[in-house]
Amino acid sequence: YRAIASIARGENENEKLPANEFIMGTGSIWGIFYSLPTIVYAFCCHVNVFSIFTALHRPTIRRMNRVAYGACTIAVLLYLVLACAGLSEYGRDLQEDILSNLGHRTVVTGMIQLLMAVNIGLCFPMNVYPSRFTIEMLLFSESKPSAFRGNLISALFVLLAALIAITLPKITTVFSIIGSTSAVLVSFVLPAAFYVHINTGSVIHLTKEPLASTLLIGSVIFGVFATLSSIISTLYPHLIEAR
């Protein structure tokens, strides 16, 4: 809101980007492979599909597709508005986390950062539960339910998340690595592999299922390159900015 309001008032003291750089960007090929996994991760919400499907009034595949298309469309519009507003407001000074640009200069920006922290805190249990449930089903499927075991697994997740947050310098590094590994795997590799295997009996079959097999191979290649790019860009951050 602050970025859009300042644009409307013409209050922009930062160095503006030329039109060609605003559209095409100023980074390198490393920056592209570093950024694309974050975009993939931004649309990776598969863990909520089943709960949303069962919550529909008359759950059908067609109605669920409408929900998915509508949600993705709204997300794209919000992402574009935020990205364009941030670039127009801060230009070359725009940081990976736009909250860093806002700072703590006013009560409003402080409240924005506080609400973001609350939002992340409330979303954390929604991500921990499916992970804990999956581990319990994989390792303790034959055991009786145990509150102690569940709390211990949740505590380990919280501890691991805290260690990662303290160790890694930027949250975008986490988003990029998750996007290039688990998000690519869940969004492209596994669906394509399942589809090809159901129809042909093999994981890859370029003759009977060329499109799905090509998607599978391309996703694996992209995931490998994107993961390497994320690691290299973390170790050598100047590569992202090099033209």
Coordinates of C-alpha atoms in Angstrom, one line a residue:
Y1 CA 0.0 0.0 0.0
R2 CA 2.8 2.4 0.9
A3 CA 4.6 1.8 -2.4
I4 CA 1.4 2.3 -4.5
A5 CA 0.4 5.4 -2.5
S6 CA 3.9 7.0 -2.9
I7 CA 3.8 6.3 -6.6
A8 CA 0.4 8.0 -6.9
R9 CA 1.8 11.1 -5.0
G10 CA 5.0 11.1 -7.0
E11 CA 7.2 10.7 -3.9
N12 CA 10.1 8.7 -5.2
E13 CA 13.6 9.7 -4.2
N14 CA 15.3 6.5 -5.4
E15 CA 17.0 5.9 -8.7
K16 CA 14.4 4.9 -11.2
L17 CA 14.9 2.0 -13.7
P18 CA 14.8 2.7 -17.4
A19 CA 11.9 1.2 -19.2
N20 CA 14.0 -1.6 -20.8
E21 CA 15.6 -2.6 -17.4
F22 CA 12.2 -2.4 -15.7
I23 CA 10.8 -5.0 -18.1
M24 CA 13.8 -7.2 -18.9
G25 CA 15.7 -6.8 -15.6
T26 CA 19.3 -6.2 -14.8
G27 CA 20.5 -9.5 -13.5
S28 CA 22.5 -12.4 -15.0
I29 CA 21.6 -16.0 -16.0
W30 CA 22.5 -17.1 -12.5
G31 CA 19.9 -14.7 -11.2
I32 CA 17.2 -16.2 -13.4
F33 CA 17.9 -19.7 -12.2
Y34 CA 18.0 -18.3 -8.6
S35 CA 14.6 -16.5 -9.0
L36 CA 12.5 -19.0 -11.0
P37 CA 12.4 -21.6 -8.2
T38 CA 11.0 -19.0 -5.9
I39 CA 8.2 -18.4 -8.4
V40 CA 7.5 -22.1 -8.5
Y41 CA 7.5 -22.3 -4.7
A42 CA 5.0 -19.3 -4.6
F43 CA 2.4 -21.5 -6.4
C44 CA 3.1 -24.7 -4.6
C45 CA 0.1 -25.2 -2.3
H46 CA -0.6 -28.9 -2.9
V47 CA -0.7 -29.8 0.8
N48 CA -4.0 -27.9 1.1
V49 CA -5.7 -29.3 -2.0
F50 CA -7.4 -32.3 -0.3
S51 CA -8.6 -30.3 2.7
I52 CA -10.1 -27.6 0.4
F53 CA -11.7 -30.2 -1.8
T54 CA -13.5 -31.9 1.1
A55 CA -14.6 -28.4 2.3
L56 CA -16.4 -27.7 -1.0
H57 CA -20.2 -27.6 -0.9
R58 CA -20.5 -30.2 -3.8
P59 CA -16.9 -31.4 -4.2
T60 CA -16.2 -32.3 -7.9
I61 CA -13.1 -32.1 -10.0
R62 CA -14.6 -29.4 -12.1
R63 CA -15.4 -27.2 -9.1
M64 CA -12.0 -27.8 -7.6
N65 CA -10.4 -26.7 -10.9
R66 CA -12.3 -23.4 -10.7
V67 CA -11.0 -22.9 -7.2
A68 CA -7.4 -23.6 -8.3
Y69 CA -7.7 -21.3 -11.4
G70 CA -9.2 -18.5 -9.4
A71 CA -6.7 -18.8 -6.6
C72 CA -3.7 -18.8 -9.0
T73 CA -5.2 -15.8 -10.9
I74 CA -5.6 -13.8 -7.7
A75 CA -2.1 -14.7 -6.6
V76 CA -0.6 -13.7 -10.0
L77 CA -2.3 -10.3 -9.8
L78 CA -1.2 -9.6 -6.3
Y79 CA 2.4 -10.6 -7.1
L80 CA 2.5 -8.4 -10.1
V81 CA 1.1 -5.4 -8.3
L82 CA 3.6 -5.8 -5.5
A83 CA 6.5 -6.4 -7.8
C84 CA 5.7 -3.4 -10.1
A85 CA 5.0 -1.1 -7.2
G86 CA 8.2 -2.1 -5.5
L87 CA 10.3 -1.5 -8.6
S88 CA 8.6 1.8 -9.4
E89 CA 9.1 3.0 -5.8
Y90 CA 12.6 1.8 -5.0
G91 CA 14.2 1.3 -8.4
R92 CA 17.8 0.0 -8.1
D93 CA 17.6 0.2 -4.3
L94 CA 14.9 -2.5 -4.2
Q95 CA 16.0 -5.4 -1.9
E96 CA 14.9 -9.0 -2.2
D97 CA 12.7 -8.6 0.9
I98 CA 10.7 -5.4 0.3
L99 CA 10.1 -5.1 4.1
S100 CA 13.8 -4.3 4.4
N101 CA 13.1 -1.2 2.2
L102 CA 10.3 -0.1 4.4
G103 CA 12.4 -0.1 7.6
H104 CA 11.0 1.2 10.9
R105 CA 10.7 4.9 10.1
T106 CA 7.0 5.1 10.9
V107 CA 4.4 3.4 13.0
V108 CA 2.6 2.1 9.8
T109 CA 5.7 0.3 8.5
G110 CA 6.4 -1.1 11.9
M111 CA 2.8 -2.5 12.0
I112 CA 3.3 -4.0 8.5
Q113 CA 6.3 -5.9 9.7
L114 CA 4.6 -7.0 12.9
L115 CA 1.6 -8.3 10.9
M116 CA 3.9 -10.1 8.6
A117 CA 5.6 -11.8 11.5
V118 CA 2.2 -12.8 12.9
N119 CA 1.1 -14.1 9.5
I120 CA 4.2 -16.3 9.3
G121 CA 3.7 -17.5 12.8
L122 CA 0.1 -18.5 12.1
C123 CA 1.0 -20.3 8.9
F124 CA 3.8 -22.3 10.4
P125 CA 1.6 -24.9 12.1
M126 CA -0.2 -25.4 8.7
N127 CA 3.1 -26.5 7.2
V128 CA 4.3 -28.5 10.2
Y129 CA 1.2 -30.7 10.5
P130 CA 1.3 -32.4 7.1
S131 CA 5.1 -32.9 7.5
R132 CA 4.6 -34.4 10.9
F133 CA 1.7 -36.6 9.7
T134 CA 3.8 -37.8 6.7
I135 CA 6.7 -38.8 9.0
E136 CA 4.4 -40.6 11.4
M137 CA 2.8 -42.5 8.5
L138 CA 6.1 -43.5 7.0
L139 CA 8.0 -44.5 10.2
F140 CA 5.3 -45.3 12.8
S141 CA 2.3 -46.5 10.7
E142 CA 2.0 -49.7 12.8
S143 CA 2.4 -47.9 16.2
K144 CA -0.4 -46.5 18.3
P145 CA -1.0 -42.7 18.2
S146 CA 1.3 -40.9 20.7
A147 CA 1.0 -37.3 21.7
F148 CA 4.5 -37.3 23.0
R149 CA 5.9 -38.5 19.6
G150 CA 3.9 -35.9 17.7
N151 CA 5.0 -33.1 20.0
L152 CA 8.6 -34.3 19.7
I153 CA 8.5 -34.3 15.9
S154 CA 6.9 -30.8 15.9
A155 CA 9.6 -29.5 18.3
L156 CA 12.3 -30.9 16.0
F157 CA 10.7 -29.1 13.1
V158 CA 10.7 -25.8 15.0
L159 CA 14.3 -26.3 16.1
L160 CA 15.4 -27.1 12.6
A161 CA 13.6 -24.1 11.2
A162 CA 15.2 -21.8 13.8
L163 CA 18.6 -23.1 13.0
I164 CA 18.2 -22.6 9.3
A165 CA 16.8 -19.1 9.9
I166 CA 19.8 -18.2 12.0
T167 CA 22.4 -19.8 9.8
L168 CA 21.3 -18.7 6.3
P169 CA 21.8 -15.0 5.5
K170 CA 18.6 -14.5 3.5
I171 CA 15.1 -16.0 3.4
T172 CA 15.1 -15.9 -0.4
T173 CA 17.9 -18.5 -0.3
V174 CA 15.5 -20.9 1.5
F175 CA 12.7 -20.1 -0.9
S176 CA 15.0 -20.7 -3.9
I177 CA 16.4 -24.0 -2.6
I178 CA 13.0 -25.3 -1.6
G179 CA 11.6 -24.2 -5.0
S180 CA 14.3 -25.9 -7.0
T181 CA 14.0 -29.2 -5.0
S182 CA 10.7 -30.1 -3.4
A183 CA 8.5 -27.6 -5.3
V184 CA 9.8 -28.8 -8.7
L185 CA 9.5 -32.4 -7.6
V186 CA 5.9 -32.0 -6.3
S187 CA 4.7 -29.7 -9.1
F188 CA 6.3 -31.2 -12.2
V189 CA 8.5 -34.3 -11.7
L190 CA 6.2 -36.6 -9.7
P191 CA 2.9 -35.7 -11.6
A192 CA 4.5 -36.3 -14.9
A193 CA 6.1 -39.6 -13.7
F194 CA 2.8 -40.9 -12.3
Y195 CA 0.9 -40.0 -15.4
V196 CA 3.4 -41.7 -17.7
H197 CA 3.6 -44.8 -15.4
I198 CA -0.1 -45.2 -15.3
N199 CA -0.5 -45.0 -19.0
T200 CA 2.6 -46.9 -20.2
G201 CA 3.9 -48.8 -17.2
S202 CA 7.3 -47.0 -17.3
V203 CA 8.5 -43.7 -15.8
I204 CA 9.6 -42.3 -19.2
H205 CA 8.1 -43.2 -22.6
L206 CA 8.9 -40.7 -25.3
T207 CA 6.9 -42.6 -27.9
K208 CA 3.5 -43.0 -26.2
E209 CA 3.7 -40.0 -23.9
P210 CA 6.1 -37.5 -25.4
L211 CA 4.8 -34.4 -23.7
A212 CA 4.7 -35.8 -20.2
S213 CA 8.1 -37.5 -20.6
T214 CA 9.6 -34.3 -22.0
L215 CA 8.1 -32.4 -19.0
L216 CA 9.6 -34.9 -16.6
I217 CA 13.1 -34.8 -18.2
G218 CA 13.1 -31.0 -18.5
S219 CA 11.9 -30.5 -14.9
V220 CA 14.7 -32.7 -13.6
I221 CA 17.3 -30.8 -15.6
F222 CA 15.8 -27.5 -14.4
G223 CA 15.7 -28.6 -10.8
V224 CA 19.4 -29.6 -10.9
F225 CA 20.6 -26.4 -12.5
A226 CA 18.4 -24.3 -10.3
T227 CA 19.6 -26.0 -7.1
L228 CA 23.3 -25.5 -8.2
S229 CA 22.5 -21.9 -9.1
S230 CA 20.9 -21.3 -5.7
I231 CA 24.0 -22.7 -3.9
I232 CA 26.5 -20.9 -6.0
S233 CA 24.6 -17.6 -5.8
T234 CA 24.5 -18.0 -2.0
L235 CA 28.3 -18.5 -1.9
Y236 CA 29.0 -15.8 -4.5
P237 CA 26.1 -13.3 -4.4
H238 CA 27.8 -10.9 -6.9
L239 CA 27.0 -13.4 -9.7
I240 CA 23.3 -12.6 -9.3
E241 CA 23.9 -8.9 -10.0
A242 CA 26.5 -9.4 -12.8
R243 CA 25.1 -8.4 -16.2

